[in-house]
Every structure is written in structure tokens, then in C-alpha cells.
mmCIF file of C-alpha atoms in Angstrom:
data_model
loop_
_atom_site.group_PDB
_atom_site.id
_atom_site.type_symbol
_atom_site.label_atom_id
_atom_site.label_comp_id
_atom_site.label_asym_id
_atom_site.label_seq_id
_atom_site.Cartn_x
_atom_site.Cartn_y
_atom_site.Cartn_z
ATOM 1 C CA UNK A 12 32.310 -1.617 41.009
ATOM 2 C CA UNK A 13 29.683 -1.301 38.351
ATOM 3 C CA UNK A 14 30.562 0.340 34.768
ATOM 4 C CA UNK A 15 28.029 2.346 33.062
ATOM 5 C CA UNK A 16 27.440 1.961 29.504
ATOM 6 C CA UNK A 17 27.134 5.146 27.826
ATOM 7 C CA UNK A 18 25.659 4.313 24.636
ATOM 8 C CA UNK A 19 22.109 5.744 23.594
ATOM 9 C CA UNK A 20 19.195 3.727 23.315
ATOM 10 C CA UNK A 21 18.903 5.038 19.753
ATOM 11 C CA UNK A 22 22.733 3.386 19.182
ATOM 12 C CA UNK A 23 20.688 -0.057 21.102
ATOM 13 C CA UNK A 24 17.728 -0.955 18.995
ATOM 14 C CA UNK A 25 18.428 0.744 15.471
ATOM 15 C CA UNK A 26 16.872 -1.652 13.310
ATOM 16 C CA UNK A 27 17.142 -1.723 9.557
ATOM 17 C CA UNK A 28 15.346 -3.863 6.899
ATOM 18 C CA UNK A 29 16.274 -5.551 3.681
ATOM 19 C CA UNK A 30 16.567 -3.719 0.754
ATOM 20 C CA UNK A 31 13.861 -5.601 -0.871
ATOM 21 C CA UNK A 32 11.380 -4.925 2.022
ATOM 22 C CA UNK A 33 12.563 -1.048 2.190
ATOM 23 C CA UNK A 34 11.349 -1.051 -1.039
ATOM 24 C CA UNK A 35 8.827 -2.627 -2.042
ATOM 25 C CA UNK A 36 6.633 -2.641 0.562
ATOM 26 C CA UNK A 37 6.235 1.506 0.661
ATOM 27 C CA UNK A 38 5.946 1.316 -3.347
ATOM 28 C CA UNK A 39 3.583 -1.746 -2.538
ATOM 29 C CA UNK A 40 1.250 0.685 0.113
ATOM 30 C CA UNK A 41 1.351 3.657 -2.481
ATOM 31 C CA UNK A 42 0.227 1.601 -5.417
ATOM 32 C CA UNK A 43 -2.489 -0.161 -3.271
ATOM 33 C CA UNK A 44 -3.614 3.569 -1.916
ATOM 34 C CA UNK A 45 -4.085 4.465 -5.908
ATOM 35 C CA UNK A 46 -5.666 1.226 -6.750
ATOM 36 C CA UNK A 47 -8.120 0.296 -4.411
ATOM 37 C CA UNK A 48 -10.516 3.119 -3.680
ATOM 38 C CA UNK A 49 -11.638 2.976 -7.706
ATOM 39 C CA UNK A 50 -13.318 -0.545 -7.327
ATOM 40 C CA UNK A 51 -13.770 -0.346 -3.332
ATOM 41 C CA UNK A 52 -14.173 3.406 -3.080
ATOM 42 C CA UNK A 53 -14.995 2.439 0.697
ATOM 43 C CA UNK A 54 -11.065 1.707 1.452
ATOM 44 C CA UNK A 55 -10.322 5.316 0.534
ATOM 45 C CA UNK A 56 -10.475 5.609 4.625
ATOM 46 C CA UNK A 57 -7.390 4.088 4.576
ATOM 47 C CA UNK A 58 -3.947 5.562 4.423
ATOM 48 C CA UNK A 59 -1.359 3.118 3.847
ATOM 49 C CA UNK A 60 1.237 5.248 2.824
ATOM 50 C CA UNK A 61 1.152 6.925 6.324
ATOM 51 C CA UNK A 62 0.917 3.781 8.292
ATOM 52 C CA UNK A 63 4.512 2.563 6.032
ATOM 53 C CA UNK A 64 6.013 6.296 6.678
ATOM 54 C CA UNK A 65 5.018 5.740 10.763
ATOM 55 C CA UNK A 66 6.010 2.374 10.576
ATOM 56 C CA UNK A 67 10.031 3.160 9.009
ATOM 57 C CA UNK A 68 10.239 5.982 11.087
ATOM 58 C CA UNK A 69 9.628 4.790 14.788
ATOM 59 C CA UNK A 70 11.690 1.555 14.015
ATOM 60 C CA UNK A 71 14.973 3.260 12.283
ATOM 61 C CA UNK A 72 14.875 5.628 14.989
ATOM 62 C CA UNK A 73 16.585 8.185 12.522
ATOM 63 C CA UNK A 74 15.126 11.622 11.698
ATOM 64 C CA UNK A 75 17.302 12.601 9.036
ATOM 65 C CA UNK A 76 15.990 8.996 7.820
ATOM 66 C CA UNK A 77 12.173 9.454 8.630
ATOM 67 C CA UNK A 78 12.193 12.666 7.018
ATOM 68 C CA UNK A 79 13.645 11.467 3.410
ATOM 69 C CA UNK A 80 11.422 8.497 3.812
ATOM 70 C CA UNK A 81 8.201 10.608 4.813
ATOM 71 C CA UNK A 82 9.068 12.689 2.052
ATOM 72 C CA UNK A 83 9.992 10.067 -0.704
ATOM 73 C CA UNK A 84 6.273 8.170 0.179
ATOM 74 C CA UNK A 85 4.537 11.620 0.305
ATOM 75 C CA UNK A 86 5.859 12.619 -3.131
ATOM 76 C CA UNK A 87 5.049 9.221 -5.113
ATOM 77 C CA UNK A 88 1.452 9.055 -3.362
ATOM 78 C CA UNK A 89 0.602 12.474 -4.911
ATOM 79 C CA UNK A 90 2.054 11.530 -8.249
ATOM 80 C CA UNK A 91 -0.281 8.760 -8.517
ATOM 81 C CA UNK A 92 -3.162 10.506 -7.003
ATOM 82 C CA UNK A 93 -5.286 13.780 -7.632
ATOM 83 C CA UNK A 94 -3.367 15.755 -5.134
ATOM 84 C CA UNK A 95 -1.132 18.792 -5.893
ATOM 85 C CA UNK A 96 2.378 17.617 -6.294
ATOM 86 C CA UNK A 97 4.136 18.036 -2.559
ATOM 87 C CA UNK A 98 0.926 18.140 -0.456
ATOM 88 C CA UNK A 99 1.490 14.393 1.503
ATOM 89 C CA UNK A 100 5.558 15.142 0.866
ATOM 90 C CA UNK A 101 5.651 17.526 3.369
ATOM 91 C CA UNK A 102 2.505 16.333 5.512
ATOM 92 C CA UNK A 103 4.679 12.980 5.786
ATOM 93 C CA UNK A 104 7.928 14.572 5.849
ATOM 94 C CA UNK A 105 6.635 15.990 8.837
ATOM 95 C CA UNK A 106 5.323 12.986 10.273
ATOM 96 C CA UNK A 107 8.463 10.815 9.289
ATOM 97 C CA UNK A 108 10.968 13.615 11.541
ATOM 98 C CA UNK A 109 8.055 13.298 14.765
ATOM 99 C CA UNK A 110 7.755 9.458 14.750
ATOM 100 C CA UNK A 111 11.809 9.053 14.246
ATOM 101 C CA UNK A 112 12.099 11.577 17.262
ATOM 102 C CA UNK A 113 9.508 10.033 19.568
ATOM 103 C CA UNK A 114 10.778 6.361 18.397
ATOM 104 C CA UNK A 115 14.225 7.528 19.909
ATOM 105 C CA UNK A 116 12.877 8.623 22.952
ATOM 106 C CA UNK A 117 9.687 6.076 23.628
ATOM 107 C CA UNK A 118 9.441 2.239 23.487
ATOM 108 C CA UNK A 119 7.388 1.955 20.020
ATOM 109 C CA UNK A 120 7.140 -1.498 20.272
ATOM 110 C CA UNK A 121 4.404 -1.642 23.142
ATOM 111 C CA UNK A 122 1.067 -2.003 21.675
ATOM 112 C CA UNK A 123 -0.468 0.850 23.830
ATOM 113 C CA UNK A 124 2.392 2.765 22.655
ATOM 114 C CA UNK A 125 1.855 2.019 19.153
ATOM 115 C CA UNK A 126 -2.151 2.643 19.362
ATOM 116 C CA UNK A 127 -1.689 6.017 20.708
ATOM 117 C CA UNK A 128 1.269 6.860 18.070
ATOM 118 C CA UNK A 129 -0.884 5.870 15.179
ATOM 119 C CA UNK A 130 -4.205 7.829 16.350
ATOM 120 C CA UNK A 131 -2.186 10.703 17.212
ATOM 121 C CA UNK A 132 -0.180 11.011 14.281
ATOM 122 C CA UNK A 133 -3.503 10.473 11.688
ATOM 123 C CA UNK A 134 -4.508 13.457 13.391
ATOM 124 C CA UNK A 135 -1.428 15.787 13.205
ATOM 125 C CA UNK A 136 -1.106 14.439 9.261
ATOM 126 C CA UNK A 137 -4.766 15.396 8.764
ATOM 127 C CA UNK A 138 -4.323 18.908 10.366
ATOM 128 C CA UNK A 139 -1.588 19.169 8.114
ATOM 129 C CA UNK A 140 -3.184 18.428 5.302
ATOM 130 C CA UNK A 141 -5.296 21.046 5.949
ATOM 131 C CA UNK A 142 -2.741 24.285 6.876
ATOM 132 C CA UNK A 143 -1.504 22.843 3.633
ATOM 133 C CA UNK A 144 -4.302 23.158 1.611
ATOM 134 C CA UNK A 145 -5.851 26.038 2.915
ATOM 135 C CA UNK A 146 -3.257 28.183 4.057
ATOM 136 C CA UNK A 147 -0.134 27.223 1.376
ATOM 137 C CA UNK A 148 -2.384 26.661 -1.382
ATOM 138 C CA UNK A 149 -5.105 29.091 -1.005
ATOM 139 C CA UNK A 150 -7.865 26.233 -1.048
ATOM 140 C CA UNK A 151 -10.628 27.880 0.604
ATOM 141 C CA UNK A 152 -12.908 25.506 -0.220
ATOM 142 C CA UNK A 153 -10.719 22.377 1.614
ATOM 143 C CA UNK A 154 -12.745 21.623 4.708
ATOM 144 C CA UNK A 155 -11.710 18.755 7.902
ATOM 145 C CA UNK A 156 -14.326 17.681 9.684
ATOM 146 C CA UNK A 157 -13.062 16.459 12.678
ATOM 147 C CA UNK A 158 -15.793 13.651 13.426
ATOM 148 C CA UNK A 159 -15.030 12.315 10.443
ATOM 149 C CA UNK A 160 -11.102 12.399 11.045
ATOM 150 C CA UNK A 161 -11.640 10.545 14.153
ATOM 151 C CA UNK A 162 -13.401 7.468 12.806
ATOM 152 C CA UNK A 163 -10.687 7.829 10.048
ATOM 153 C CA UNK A 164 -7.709 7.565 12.594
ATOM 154 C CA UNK A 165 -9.593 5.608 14.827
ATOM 155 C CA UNK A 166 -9.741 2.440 11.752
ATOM 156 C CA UNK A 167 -6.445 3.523 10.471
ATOM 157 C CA UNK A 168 -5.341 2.344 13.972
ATOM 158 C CA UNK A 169 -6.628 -0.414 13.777
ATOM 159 C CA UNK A 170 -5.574 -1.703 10.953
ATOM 160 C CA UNK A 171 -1.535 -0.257 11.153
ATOM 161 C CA UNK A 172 -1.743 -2.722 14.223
ATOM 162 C CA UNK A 173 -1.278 -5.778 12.484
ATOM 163 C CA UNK A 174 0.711 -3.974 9.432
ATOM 164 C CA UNK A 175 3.470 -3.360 12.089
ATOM 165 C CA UNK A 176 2.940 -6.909 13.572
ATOM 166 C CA UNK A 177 3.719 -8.215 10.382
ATOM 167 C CA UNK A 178 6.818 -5.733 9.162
ATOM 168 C CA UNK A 179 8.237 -6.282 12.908
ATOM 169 C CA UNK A 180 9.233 -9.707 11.147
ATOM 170 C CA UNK A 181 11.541 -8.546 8.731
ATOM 171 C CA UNK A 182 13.630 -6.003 11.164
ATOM 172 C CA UNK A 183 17.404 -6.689 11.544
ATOM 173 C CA UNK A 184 18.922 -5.425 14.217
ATOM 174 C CA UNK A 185 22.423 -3.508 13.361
#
């Protein structure tokens, strides 16, 4: 007779990372988000920050764990930036408790997965971004426009792709 294994998928493919990697490679995608766009004002398309926070999130598979991470990116991305202290610390706090929840839930490592994670969550963090603004901060002069946002995720996408490639490399599975 057959046995059934009643441990969770989550309990399956937790993965964790070294502590060097868990570390420096977030404080690596902040410093490069505050860097870049002053001699390449071009690249400020890019979010790296997010694509680390999405990235931690869908592979720990932990929301308690996305969250903090979301959070802890969030908060050093606006310290070195022009935004209001806590404005991408609760966008990607948001974003870190989602893609933990989903990653529990939905094979993250299939590409198509992945491509539809990473254009869908741009969106939600940019929609965020603006309730934040406009509705928590009073910013009535903050405008989205959505064309614009959709190019942005659209690129963002592409280039998370071979971000996660890479990272995938340094996973350990617990």
C-alpha cells in the first residue's frame, strides 16, 4: 500500500543563501539603484531593488521573511535616494509578503512563471507607489502614467530574467 507524505511543498524546496550573498547582493542592487541613474540617467527605468526583494521572496518561500526583507531593501533604497523615508519600505514590504505567498503556492522557477510574476508585481509596486504618495502623503501632484509603467515593467522583466538565472546559482537547499 502506498504512504502519503504529508509535508508541504513550502517544507520541500525552502531554499536559503549564504550569508555573504543575502547580503551583499541586496546592498549591492540598492547602491547600484543610487549610483547609476546620475551618469546614465537612462537606467533610472530600472528597479533593482525590487527585482532582489521578488527574487528573496519567491525562493525562501517565507512571508514573515519576504516581508522583513521587502521592508529592510525598501527602507535603505529611500535613505539613499530622494524619496520620503518609508515610501519603497512598505511598497516592497508589500511586495516581499505577495511573492513569498504566491512562491509557496506556484512553481517560481518556470520561466513563464517568473515573466508573469515580475510584470505583474512592477505593476502592483508602481500602484503602490502611488496610493502611497498621493493618498498617505498628500502628494497631489504625484502622477502614474500607465503607458509609461508598462514599458517600465515590461524591461524590468526582462532584465530580472537573467538576475534570477544568475542568483538561482547560489541557492542551498535546507
Amino acid at each position: 500500500m502506498a504512504t502519503r507524505s504529508f509535508t508541504s511543498r513550502r517544507e520541500l524546496e525552502q531554499h536559503s543563501f549564504p550569508s555573504a550573498v543575502a547580503l551583499l547582493v541586496p546592498l549591492g542592487a540598492i547602491l547600484l539603484q543610487a549610483l547609476l541613474p546620475r551618469p546614465f540617467p537612462r537606467l533610472a527605468i530600472l528597479d533593482l531593488p525590487l527585482i532582489v526583494t521578488i527574487f528573496f521572496a519567491v525562493s525562501r518561500r517565507n512571508p514573515v521573511a519576504g516581508t522583513l526583507t521587502g521592508a529592510a531593501i525598501g527602507l535603505l533604497q529611500d535613505a539613499l535616494t530622494a524619496q520620503p523615508i518609508g515610501v519603497n519600505g512598505m511598497a516592497k514590504s508589500v511586495i516581499g509578503y505577495i511573492a513569498a505567498s504566491i512562491g509557496i503556492q506556484v512553481d517560481v522557477e518556470n520561466l513563464t512563471t517568473r515573466i508573469f510574476i515580475n510584470f505583474g508585481f512592477f505593476l502592483i509596486n508602481s500602484f503602490l507607489l502611488f496610493l502611497i504618495n498621493r493618498r498617505l502623503l498628500g502628494l497631489t501632484n504625484f502622477h502614474i502614467y500607465w503607458g509609461h509603467e508598462f514599458i517600465r515593467a515590461a524591461i524590468n522583466t526582462v532584465v530580472a530574467l537573467p538576475i534570477f538565472y544568475l542568483l538561482d546559482n547560489t541557492k542551498r537547499t535546507e
